[in-house]
Short mmCIF file of C-alpha atoms and ligand atoms in Angstrom, two decimals:
data_model
loop_
_atom_site.label_atom_id
_atom_site.label_comp_id
_atom_site.label_asym_id
_atom_site.label_seq_id
_atom_site.Cartn_x
_atom_site.Cartn_y
_atom_site.Cartn_z
CA MET E 21 0.00 0.00 0.00
CA SER E 22 1.39 3.43 -0.92
CA LYS E 23 2.04 5.81 1.98
CA ILE E 24 -0.59 8.18 0.66
CA LYS E 25 -3.24 5.46 0.76
CA GLU E 26 -2.13 4.29 4.17
CA LYS E 27 -2.34 7.83 5.55
CA LEU E 28 -5.73 8.44 4.00
CA SER E 29 -7.10 5.18 5.36
CA HIS E 30 -6.24 6.45 8.88
CA LYS E 31 -7.76 9.87 8.31
CA ILE E 32 -11.05 8.78 6.73
CA PRO E 33 -12.66 7.21 9.83
CA GLN E 34 -11.94 10.41 11.83
CA LEU E 35 -13.38 12.54 9.04
CA ARG E 36 -16.52 10.41 8.83
CA GLU E 37 -16.96 10.51 12.58
CA GLU E 38 -16.55 14.28 12.60
CA ILE E 39 -19.15 14.71 9.87
CA GLN E 40 -21.63 12.46 11.67
CA GLU E 41 -21.12 14.45 14.85
CA LEU E 42 -21.59 17.77 13.04
CA LEU E 43 -24.70 16.48 11.29
CA LYS E 44 -26.10 15.25 14.60
CA ASN E 45 -25.48 18.60 16.33
CA TYR E 46 -26.09 21.07 13.53
CA GLY E 47 -27.97 19.15 10.86
CA ASP E 48 -31.00 21.45 11.06
CA LYS E 49 -29.09 24.76 11.19
CA VAL E 50 -29.56 27.18 8.29
CA VAL E 51 -26.32 27.80 6.38
CA SER E 52 -27.58 30.21 3.75
CA GLU E 53 -30.80 31.60 2.34
CA VAL E 54 -31.36 31.96 -1.39
CA THR E 55 -33.15 34.85 -3.02
CA PHE E 56 -34.71 34.56 -6.46
CA GLN E 57 -32.05 37.02 -7.65
CA GLN E 58 -29.30 34.65 -6.43
CA MET E 59 -31.04 31.65 -7.95
CA PHE E 60 -31.10 33.43 -11.29
CA GLY E 61 -27.61 34.87 -10.79
CA GLY E 62 -25.47 31.74 -10.76
CA MET E 63 -26.02 31.09 -7.03
CA ARG E 64 -23.46 33.82 -6.22
CA GLY E 65 -22.71 33.96 -2.52
CA VAL E 66 -25.00 31.06 -1.61
CA LYS E 67 -23.15 28.85 0.88
CA SER E 68 -24.26 25.44 -0.30
CA LEU E 69 -21.17 23.29 -0.87
CA LEU E 70 -18.61 21.61 1.34
CA CYS E 71 -14.95 21.95 0.39
CA GLU E 72 -12.09 20.63 2.51
CA THR E 73 -9.23 21.29 0.09
CA SER E 74 -9.13 25.09 -0.07
CA ILE E 75 -10.91 28.36 0.60
CA VAL E 76 -10.75 31.68 -1.23
CA ASP E 77 -10.54 34.60 1.17
CA PRO E 78 -11.54 37.97 -0.38
CA ASP E 79 -8.46 39.66 1.12
CA LYS E 80 -5.91 36.86 1.41
CA GLY E 81 -6.74 34.89 -1.73
CA LEU E 82 -6.36 31.14 -2.10
CA ILE E 83 -5.67 29.22 1.09
CA VAL E 84 -4.86 25.54 0.65
CA ARG E 85 -5.58 23.54 3.80
CA GLY E 86 -4.65 26.54 5.93
CA HIS E 87 -1.56 27.48 3.88
CA PRO E 88 -1.79 30.80 1.97
CA ILE E 89 -0.82 30.02 -1.62
CA ILE E 90 2.06 32.50 -1.51
CA GLU E 91 3.72 30.29 1.11
CA LEU E 92 3.59 27.30 -1.24
CA VAL E 93 5.36 28.82 -4.24
CA ASP E 94 8.62 26.96 -3.57
CA ARG E 95 6.89 23.62 -3.21
CA LEU E 96 6.56 21.01 -5.95
CA PRO E 97 3.09 20.53 -7.42
CA GLU E 98 3.02 16.93 -6.21
CA GLU E 99 3.62 18.19 -2.65
CA VAL E 100 0.63 20.47 -3.12
CA PHE E 101 -1.53 17.58 -4.34
CA TYR E 102 -0.55 15.67 -1.21
CA LEU E 103 -1.53 18.70 0.87
CA LEU E 104 -4.86 19.11 -0.93
CA LEU E 105 -5.72 15.48 -0.40
CA LEU E 106 -4.41 14.84 3.09
CA GLY E 107 -4.35 18.25 4.72
CA GLU E 108 -0.64 18.10 5.47
CA LEU E 109 2.57 18.55 3.51
CA PRO E 110 4.56 15.38 2.88
CA GLY E 111 7.83 14.68 4.65
CA LYS E 112 10.87 13.69 2.58
CA ALA E 113 10.11 9.96 2.64
CA GLU E 114 6.44 10.50 1.88
CA LEU E 115 7.23 12.78 -1.05
CA GLU E 116 9.72 10.29 -2.47
CA ASP E 117 7.21 7.48 -2.11
CA PHE E 118 4.54 9.49 -3.91
CA GLN E 119 6.95 10.55 -6.66
CA LYS E 120 7.98 6.91 -7.09
CA THR E 121 4.33 5.96 -7.54
CA LEU E 122 3.79 8.75 -10.09
CA LYS E 123 6.81 7.53 -12.08
CA SER E 124 5.83 3.87 -11.92
CA TYR E 125 3.37 3.98 -14.83
CA ASP E 126 4.20 2.91 -18.36
CA PRO E 127 4.00 5.60 -21.05
CA LEU E 128 0.59 5.99 -22.67
CA GLU E 129 -0.40 3.36 -25.19
CA ASP E 130 -0.30 4.17 -28.87
CA TYR E 131 -4.09 4.06 -29.30
CA VAL E 132 -4.39 7.31 -27.30
CA TRP E 133 -2.09 9.10 -29.74
CA LYS E 134 -3.91 7.58 -32.71
CA VAL E 135 -7.20 8.99 -31.39
CA LEU E 136 -5.70 12.45 -30.88
CA LYS E 137 -3.84 12.50 -34.19
CA ALA E 138 -7.01 11.47 -36.03
CA LEU E 139 -8.77 14.67 -34.92
CA PRO E 140 -8.96 17.53 -37.43
CA LYS E 141 -6.20 20.16 -37.04
CA ASP E 142 -8.60 22.84 -35.83
CA THR E 143 -9.68 20.79 -32.79
CA HIS E 144 -9.12 22.94 -29.69
CA PRO E 145 -6.41 21.63 -27.31
CA MET E 146 -8.98 21.59 -24.49
CA ALA E 147 -11.24 19.32 -26.56
CA MET E 148 -8.17 17.14 -27.17
CA LEU E 149 -7.46 17.02 -23.44
CA SER E 150 -11.02 16.05 -22.62
CA ILE E 151 -11.08 13.38 -25.35
CA GLY E 152 -7.65 12.12 -24.26
CA ILE E 153 -8.84 11.71 -20.67
CA LEU E 154 -11.95 9.87 -21.83
CA ALA E 155 -9.73 7.63 -23.96
CA LEU E 156 -8.03 6.60 -20.68
CA GLU E 157 -11.34 5.82 -18.96
CA ARG E 158 -11.01 2.13 -19.76
CA LYS E 159 -8.26 2.08 -17.11
CA SER E 160 -10.76 2.89 -14.36
CA ILE E 161 -10.44 0.58 -11.38
CA PHE E 162 -13.39 2.32 -9.73
CA ARG E 163 -15.73 1.35 -12.56
CA LYS E 164 -14.38 -2.22 -12.59
CA LYS E 165 -14.75 -2.63 -8.82
CA TYR E 166 -18.20 -1.02 -8.85
CA ASP E 167 -19.35 -3.42 -11.56
CA GLU E 168 -18.03 -6.35 -9.51
CA GLY E 169 -19.85 -5.08 -6.39
CA MET E 170 -18.29 -2.72 -3.87
CA HIS E 171 -19.44 -1.36 -0.53
CA LYS E 172 -19.93 2.41 -0.22
CA PRO E 173 -17.28 2.87 2.53
CA ASP E 174 -14.71 1.44 0.10
CA TYR E 175 -15.43 3.79 -2.81
CA TRP E 176 -12.58 6.16 -1.96
CA ASP E 177 -9.92 3.51 -2.44
CA PRO E 178 -10.31 2.82 -6.20
CA MET E 179 -11.17 6.52 -6.67
CA LEU E 180 -7.76 7.33 -5.19
CA GLU E 181 -6.11 4.74 -7.41
CA ASP E 182 -7.78 6.19 -10.53
CA SER E 183 -6.92 9.73 -9.44
CA ILE E 184 -3.23 8.97 -9.03
CA THR E 185 -3.16 7.06 -12.32
CA LEU E 186 -4.78 9.96 -14.15
CA LEU E 187 -2.53 12.48 -12.42
CA ALA E 188 0.54 10.44 -13.38
CA HIS E 189 -0.49 10.36 -17.05
CA LEU E 190 -1.65 13.97 -17.39
CA PRO E 191 1.73 15.63 -18.11
CA GLU E 192 2.48 13.13 -20.88
CA LEU E 193 -1.02 13.46 -22.32
CA ALA E 194 -1.03 17.26 -22.15
CA ALA E 195 2.49 17.62 -23.55
CA GLY E 196 1.63 15.20 -26.38
CA ILE E 197 -1.41 17.36 -27.18
CA TYR E 198 0.92 20.37 -27.45
CA ARG E 199 3.26 18.53 -29.80
CA ILE E 200 0.41 17.26 -31.98
CA HIS E 201 -1.56 20.52 -32.01
CA THR E 202 1.41 22.73 -32.82
CA GLY E 203 3.08 20.25 -35.16
CA LYS E 204 6.35 20.83 -33.31
CA GLY E 205 7.68 17.36 -33.98
CA ASP E 206 7.67 13.88 -32.48
CA LEU E 207 6.21 13.12 -29.10
CA ILE E 208 8.70 13.15 -26.23
CA LYS E 209 8.62 10.21 -23.82
CA PRO E 210 8.57 10.89 -20.06
CA ASP E 211 11.94 11.03 -18.28
CA LYS E 212 11.65 8.98 -15.09
CA ASN E 213 14.38 11.04 -13.43
CA LEU E 214 12.26 14.17 -13.42
CA ASP E 215 9.62 15.41 -11.04
CA TRP E 216 5.98 15.68 -12.18
CA GLY E 217 6.12 19.35 -13.25
CA GLY E 218 9.68 19.19 -14.56
CA ASN E 219 8.72 16.22 -16.72
CA TYR E 220 5.76 18.12 -18.15
CA ALA E 221 8.04 21.03 -19.10
CA TYR E 222 10.56 18.60 -20.61
CA MET E 223 7.93 16.79 -22.72
CA LEU E 224 6.64 20.08 -24.15
CA GLY E 225 10.05 20.22 -25.82
CA LEU E 226 10.79 23.96 -25.59
CA PRO E 227 14.42 25.05 -25.27
CA ASP E 228 15.19 25.48 -21.59
CA PRO E 229 18.97 25.70 -21.12
CA LYS E 230 18.83 27.12 -17.59
CA GLY E 231 15.80 25.15 -16.40
CA ARG E 232 13.84 28.36 -15.76
CA PHE E 233 10.91 27.34 -17.93
CA ALA E 234 10.64 24.16 -15.85
CA ASP E 235 10.64 26.35 -12.72
CA LEU E 236 7.88 28.49 -14.21
CA MET E 237 5.87 25.38 -15.02
CA ARG E 238 6.20 24.09 -11.45
CA LEU E 239 5.05 27.48 -10.18
CA TYR E 240 2.18 27.58 -12.67
CA LEU E 241 1.06 24.09 -11.62
CA VAL E 242 1.16 25.04 -7.94
CA LEU E 243 -0.70 28.35 -8.36
CA HIS E 244 -3.67 26.99 -10.35
CA CYS E 245 -4.13 23.85 -8.23
CA ASP E 246 -7.54 24.56 -6.67
CA HIS E 247 -10.02 27.36 -5.97
CA GLU E 248 -12.69 26.02 -3.59
CA SER E 249 -15.52 23.92 -4.99
CA GLY E 250 -18.08 26.40 -6.30
CA ASN E 251 -16.29 27.35 -9.53
CA VAL E 252 -17.57 25.80 -12.76
CA SER E 253 -14.92 23.09 -13.20
CA ALA E 254 -14.87 21.98 -9.56
CA MET E 255 -18.63 21.91 -9.22
CA THR E 256 -19.07 20.09 -12.54
CA THR E 257 -16.52 17.47 -11.51
CA HIS E 258 -18.33 17.05 -8.20
CA VAL E 259 -21.75 16.73 -9.83
CA VAL E 260 -20.57 14.16 -12.39
CA GLY E 261 -18.70 12.24 -9.69
CA SER E 262 -21.75 12.27 -7.44
CA ALA E 263 -23.44 9.93 -9.93
CA LEU E 264 -20.53 7.57 -9.18
CA SER E 265 -19.04 8.25 -12.58
CA ASP E 266 -15.32 7.55 -12.26
CA ALA E 267 -12.47 10.07 -12.11
CA TYR E 268 -11.92 10.06 -15.88
CA TYR E 269 -15.55 10.93 -16.67
CA SER E 270 -15.73 13.47 -13.84
CA VAL E 271 -12.50 15.35 -14.57
CA SER E 272 -13.15 15.36 -18.30
CA GLY E 273 -16.55 16.95 -17.54
CA GLY E 274 -14.99 19.54 -15.24
CA LEU E 275 -12.35 20.47 -17.80
CA ASN E 276 -15.05 21.03 -20.42
CA GLY E 277 -16.27 23.79 -18.11
CA LEU E 278 -12.75 25.14 -17.67
CA ALA E 279 -12.60 25.50 -21.47
CA GLY E 280 -15.22 28.27 -21.34
CA PRO E 281 -14.21 31.90 -21.96
CA LEU E 282 -15.62 33.00 -18.61
CA HIS E 283 -13.53 30.46 -16.70
CA GLY E 284 -10.20 29.18 -17.97
CA LEU E 285 -9.69 31.16 -21.16
CA ALA E 286 -9.14 34.61 -19.60
CA ASN E 287 -5.34 34.19 -19.48
CA GLN E 288 -5.09 34.17 -23.25
CA GLU E 289 -7.20 37.34 -23.48
CA SER E 290 -4.87 39.02 -21.05
CA LEU E 291 -1.85 38.19 -23.18
CA ALA E 292 -3.66 39.42 -26.32
CA PHE E 293 -4.21 42.74 -24.49
CA LEU E 294 -0.50 43.00 -23.62
CA ARG E 295 0.53 42.26 -27.18
CA GLU E 296 -1.94 44.81 -28.52
CA ILE E 297 -0.32 47.46 -26.30
CA HIS E 298 3.16 46.35 -27.36
CA ASP E 299 2.25 46.48 -31.08
CA LYS E 300 0.51 49.84 -30.82
CA PHE E 301 3.36 51.57 -28.99
CA LYS E 302 6.15 49.53 -30.61
CA GLY E 303 7.50 48.68 -27.17
CA VAL E 304 6.76 49.69 -23.58
CA PRO E 305 4.63 52.85 -23.40
CA SER E 306 4.93 55.52 -20.70
CA ASP E 307 2.55 55.28 -17.73
CA GLU E 308 0.61 58.26 -19.12
CA GLN E 309 0.15 56.49 -22.47
CA LEU E 310 -0.88 53.30 -20.69
CA LYS E 311 -3.41 55.14 -18.59
CA GLN E 312 -4.94 56.70 -21.70
CA PHE E 313 -4.97 53.31 -23.45
CA CYS E 314 -6.84 51.77 -20.49
CA LEU E 315 -9.31 54.66 -20.36
CA ASP E 316 -9.94 54.22 -24.11
CA THR E 317 -10.43 50.48 -23.58
CA LEU E 318 -13.06 51.13 -20.92
CA LYS E 319 -14.71 53.82 -23.05
CA SER E 320 -15.09 51.33 -25.89
CA GLY E 321 -17.10 49.08 -23.54
CA LYS E 322 -14.36 46.48 -23.00
CA VAL E 323 -12.96 45.25 -19.70
CA ILE E 324 -9.30 45.36 -18.71
CA PRO E 325 -8.37 41.67 -18.82
CA GLY E 326 -6.57 40.26 -15.81
CA TYR E 327 -8.12 42.79 -13.43
CA GLY E 328 -11.07 42.41 -11.07
CA HIS E 329 -12.45 39.28 -9.46
CA ALA E 330 -15.75 37.79 -8.38
CA VAL E 331 -14.47 37.03 -4.86
CA LEU E 332 -11.04 38.62 -4.32
CA ARG E 333 -10.84 42.21 -3.11
CA GLN E 334 -7.04 42.61 -3.05
CA THR E 335 -4.21 41.81 -5.43
CA ASP E 336 -4.41 38.10 -6.13
CA PRO E 337 -1.38 36.50 -4.41
CA ARG E 338 -1.06 34.24 -7.43
CA PHE E 339 -0.43 37.37 -9.50
CA THR E 340 2.12 38.48 -6.90
CA ALA E 341 3.93 35.14 -7.26
CA PHE E 342 4.07 35.42 -11.06
CA HIS E 343 5.06 39.09 -10.82
CA ASN E 344 7.92 38.23 -8.45
CA PHE E 345 9.07 35.46 -10.79
CA GLY E 346 9.00 37.90 -13.73
CA LEU E 347 10.89 40.61 -11.83
CA LYS E 348 13.56 38.06 -10.98
CA HIS E 349 13.95 36.34 -14.35
CA CYS E 350 12.28 38.36 -17.13
CA GLY E 351 12.85 41.99 -16.07
CA HIS E 352 14.07 43.02 -19.54
CA ASP E 353 11.23 41.40 -21.47
CA GLU E 354 9.09 44.17 -22.94
CA ILE E 355 5.81 42.24 -22.60
CA PHE E 356 6.59 41.56 -18.95
CA ARG E 357 7.50 45.20 -18.39
CA ILE E 358 4.05 46.15 -19.68
CA VAL E 359 2.57 43.74 -17.08
CA ASP E 360 4.61 45.54 -14.44
CA ARG E 361 3.54 49.02 -15.55
CA LEU E 362 -0.12 48.03 -15.89
CA PHE E 363 0.01 46.89 -12.27
CA ALA E 364 1.03 50.45 -11.36
CA VAL E 365 -1.59 52.11 -13.57
CA VAL E 366 -4.77 49.99 -13.84
CA PRO E 367 -5.97 49.98 -10.20
CA GLY E 368 -6.12 53.79 -10.26
CA VAL E 369 -7.98 53.75 -13.58
CA LEU E 370 -10.54 51.22 -12.34
CA ILE E 371 -11.01 53.05 -9.04
CA GLY E 372 -11.59 56.22 -11.07
CA GLN E 373 -14.20 54.43 -13.16
CA GLY E 374 -15.91 53.35 -9.95
CA LYS E 375 -17.51 50.12 -11.17
CA ALA E 376 -15.25 47.14 -10.52
CA LYS E 377 -15.56 45.81 -6.95
CA SER E 378 -11.88 44.91 -7.14
CA PRO E 379 -9.51 47.09 -9.19
CA TYR E 380 -6.59 44.73 -8.56
CA PRO E 381 -4.91 42.11 -10.77
CA ASN E 382 -6.04 38.49 -10.75
CA VAL E 383 -3.95 35.41 -11.63
CA ASP E 384 -4.40 35.98 -15.36
CA ALA E 385 -2.75 39.40 -15.50
CA GLY E 386 0.79 38.08 -15.70
CA SER E 387 1.01 34.35 -16.42
CA GLY E 388 0.65 34.62 -20.22
CA ALA E 389 3.53 37.11 -20.45
CA LEU E 390 5.85 34.65 -18.70
CA LEU E 391 4.83 31.71 -20.87
CA TRP E 392 5.34 33.92 -23.93
CA HIS E 393 8.80 34.88 -22.69
CA TYR E 394 9.88 31.24 -22.56
CA GLY E 395 8.58 30.49 -26.04
CA LEU E 396 5.21 28.94 -25.23
CA LYS E 397 3.40 31.24 -27.63
CA GLU E 398 0.36 29.21 -28.64
CA PHE E 399 -2.40 31.02 -26.70
CA ASP E 400 -5.01 28.36 -27.27
CA TYR E 401 -2.89 25.87 -25.32
CA TYR E 402 -2.77 27.92 -22.10
CA THR E 403 -5.99 26.52 -20.67
CA VAL E 404 -4.52 23.01 -20.93
CA LEU E 405 -1.74 24.05 -18.52
CA PHE E 406 -4.42 25.40 -16.23
CA GLY E 407 -6.35 22.12 -16.58
CA VAL E 408 -3.37 19.92 -15.68
CA SER E 409 -2.84 21.98 -12.55
CA ARG E 410 -6.51 22.22 -11.63
CA ALA E 411 -6.88 18.44 -12.02
CA MET E 412 -5.01 18.20 -8.67
CA GLY E 413 -7.83 20.04 -6.92
CA LEU E 414 -10.58 18.28 -8.85
CA LEU E 415 -9.16 14.83 -8.11
CA SER E 416 -8.48 15.45 -4.44
CA GLN E 417 -12.01 16.81 -4.02
CA LEU E 418 -13.40 13.71 -5.76
CA VAL E 419 -11.53 11.32 -3.47
CA ILE E 420 -12.73 13.21 -0.41
CA SER E 421 -16.30 13.21 -1.72
CA ARG E 422 -16.23 9.42 -2.04
CA ALA E 423 -14.52 9.10 1.35
CA ILE E 424 -17.25 11.03 3.13
CA GLY E 425 -20.01 9.30 1.19
CA ALA E 426 -21.26 12.43 -0.57
CA PRO E 427 -24.60 11.53 -2.15
CA ILE E 428 -25.82 12.18 -5.67
CA PHE E 429 -26.26 15.90 -6.32
CA ARG E 430 -29.91 16.86 -6.78
CA PRO E 431 -31.04 20.39 -5.90
CA LYS E 432 -34.71 21.17 -6.44
CA SER E 433 -35.72 23.37 -9.35
CA VAL E 434 -38.79 25.58 -9.64
CA SER E 435 -40.56 27.12 -12.62
CA LEU E 436 -41.23 30.79 -13.32
CA ASP E 437 -44.85 29.94 -12.68
CA TRP E 438 -43.92 28.73 -9.19
CA VAL E 439 -42.13 32.03 -8.57
CA LYS E 440 -45.16 34.02 -9.72
CA LYS E 441 -47.59 31.93 -7.68
CA THR E 442 -45.41 31.89 -4.57
CA PHE E 443 -44.39 35.55 -4.47
CA GLY E 444 -47.06 37.17 -6.62
CA ALA E 445 -50.00 39.12 -5.35
N1 CMX C 16 -12.37 46.13 -16.39
C1 CMX C 16 -13.47 46.90 -16.58
N2 CMX C 16 -14.61 46.78 -15.88
C2 CMX C 16 -14.61 45.83 -14.92
C3 CMX C 16 -13.51 45.04 -14.63
C4 CMX C 16 -12.35 45.19 -15.41
N3 CMX C 16 -11.27 44.45 -15.26
N4 CMX C 16 -13.83 44.22 -13.61
C5 CMX C 16 -15.11 44.49 -13.29
N5 CMX C 16 -15.58 45.48 -14.08
C6 CMX C 16 -16.94 45.99 -14.12
C7 CMX C 16 -17.88 44.86 -14.50
O1 CMX C 16 -17.89 44.65 -15.92
C8 CMX C 16 -19.20 45.35 -13.95
O2 CMX C 16 -19.71 46.32 -14.86
P1 CMX C 16 -21.30 46.42 -15.10
O3 CMX C 16 -21.87 46.82 -13.77
O4 CMX C 16 -21.42 47.46 -16.15
O5 CMX C 16 -21.75 45.06 -15.55
C9 CMX C 16 -18.75 46.08 -12.68
O6 CMX C 16 -17.35 46.38 -12.85
C10 CMX C 16 -18.93 45.25 -11.43
O7 CMX C 16 -18.27 44.00 -11.62
P2 CMX C 16 -17.69 43.18 -10.36
O8 CMX C 16 -18.84 42.83 -9.49
O9 CMX C 16 -16.55 43.91 -9.80
O10 CMX C 16 -17.09 41.91 -11.07
P3 CMX C 16 -17.84 40.53 -11.42
O11 CMX C 16 -17.82 39.67 -10.21
O12 CMX C 16 -19.13 40.77 -12.10
O13 CMX C 16 -16.84 39.92 -12.52
C11 CMX C 16 -14.74 39.42 -13.46
C12 CMX C 16 -15.57 39.47 -12.17
C13 CMX C 16 -13.43 38.74 -13.18
C14 CMX C 16 -15.49 38.63 -14.56
C15 CMX C 16 -14.50 40.89 -13.92
O14 CMX C 16 -13.74 41.55 -12.96
C16 CMX C 16 -13.83 40.96 -15.27
O15 CMX C 16 -14.52 40.93 -16.30
N6 CMX C 16 -12.47 41.06 -15.29
C17 CMX C 16 -11.73 41.07 -16.53
C18 CMX C 16 -11.63 39.67 -17.10
C19 CMX C 16 -10.74 38.78 -16.26
O16 CMX C 16 -9.66 39.18 -15.85
N7 CMX C 16 -11.16 37.55 -15.99
C20 CMX C 16 -10.34 36.60 -15.24
C21 CMX C 16 -11.00 36.16 -13.97
C22 CMX C 16 -10.05 35.23 -13.25
C23 CMX C 16 -10.77 34.31 -12.32
O17 CMX C 16 -12.01 34.32 -12.23
O18 CMX C 16 -10.06 33.53 -11.66
#
């Protein structure tokens, strides 16, 4: 038994006991009330989901199991997965054991590549990722065990096995999608000497003489790992998983939501904005010129990409982490310098406009500029990077859901007629 499984098997009984106790004491307490406005408005602010892996604090940003994300930037993504799942960071031996498990899988079979290569060239990389994950579904141990007959308290075990298998294969799958989609050349096989994130960077095949791109990838994978459970991809994964669909079906479903322009695509829009500024001014404009450019953008009815947030009310610490990385390693890059100057200019512009609840940068304000700097210039691939990272949160939430026996998701719906009859005169 892997150490991760052993540890989880000790934690689960305590967690179940705690939940039973809480249900017994507070089962009838009201958590949140829902207005018709909220029901129509995407359930904003309605406390109606449990999430053990992380919380998003309006002022402090993402907090993973009690650790502010900014304190995790020097950790490996696989350490963060361990933290998401178990609520504690791994020690040296535990990390090595987990890394050994992640490296123990054979490379993906050829049929997966045949499926992906058979798709027309204009297939979006996110569609390829979702199809690729579904092509792996036949590996599901959860489905096999369920078909054979399995008791509910045991569901978490094969869900964990599937989650780790999928996690282990994701870098190879995602990097292969990059190679196929961009036509950059042959697929690159995993290097068993590398860590999970370093291997992903290696298999993308971009020149990386100093290993900085690999460092950026590790950081990227850590920063996008999770964001509570109410966002589109996390909630979709949870809903699909609640029907006891396995991890492959569930994560593929969640990533289809991440592919939407309101969720995971914003980073590419932010980079397009930076490049537009760079092209217009043939370099880095003055702060005055930038301010005018932003005012003109707002006047034309557009938003400033990478700024504002539905929950956060301060600078997103994930932006701070990328900004710090850029200041350290890409200070001369003109696109990055525009990121830096926008950070000085945009909050004042948005405060002056008086509409945005947060005038501060979110995670998407800087990440694209860094990827661009290191030669990852295919915008439409960026959401795949996000997806590989976010899979850590989705999978750990799935395992926990099966561990605590979360039932099938089934809120009640009402019709407009019901609203009229219930609230009308
Ligand atoms: N530029 C211009 N106007 C903005 C703005 C921005 N960056 N951010 C918010 N506003 C405007 C909104 O469009 C809204 O205007 P209307 O009242 O005319 O509709 C008003 O300010 C109030 O919006 P809000 O309550 O502050 O923000 P929302 O929760 O509705 O939306 C978000 C949040 C992120 C969609 C919005 O800030 C935005 O469009 N930002 C730019 C796009 C972006 O960076 N998206 C990435 C989000 C990253 C993430 O979610 O993780």
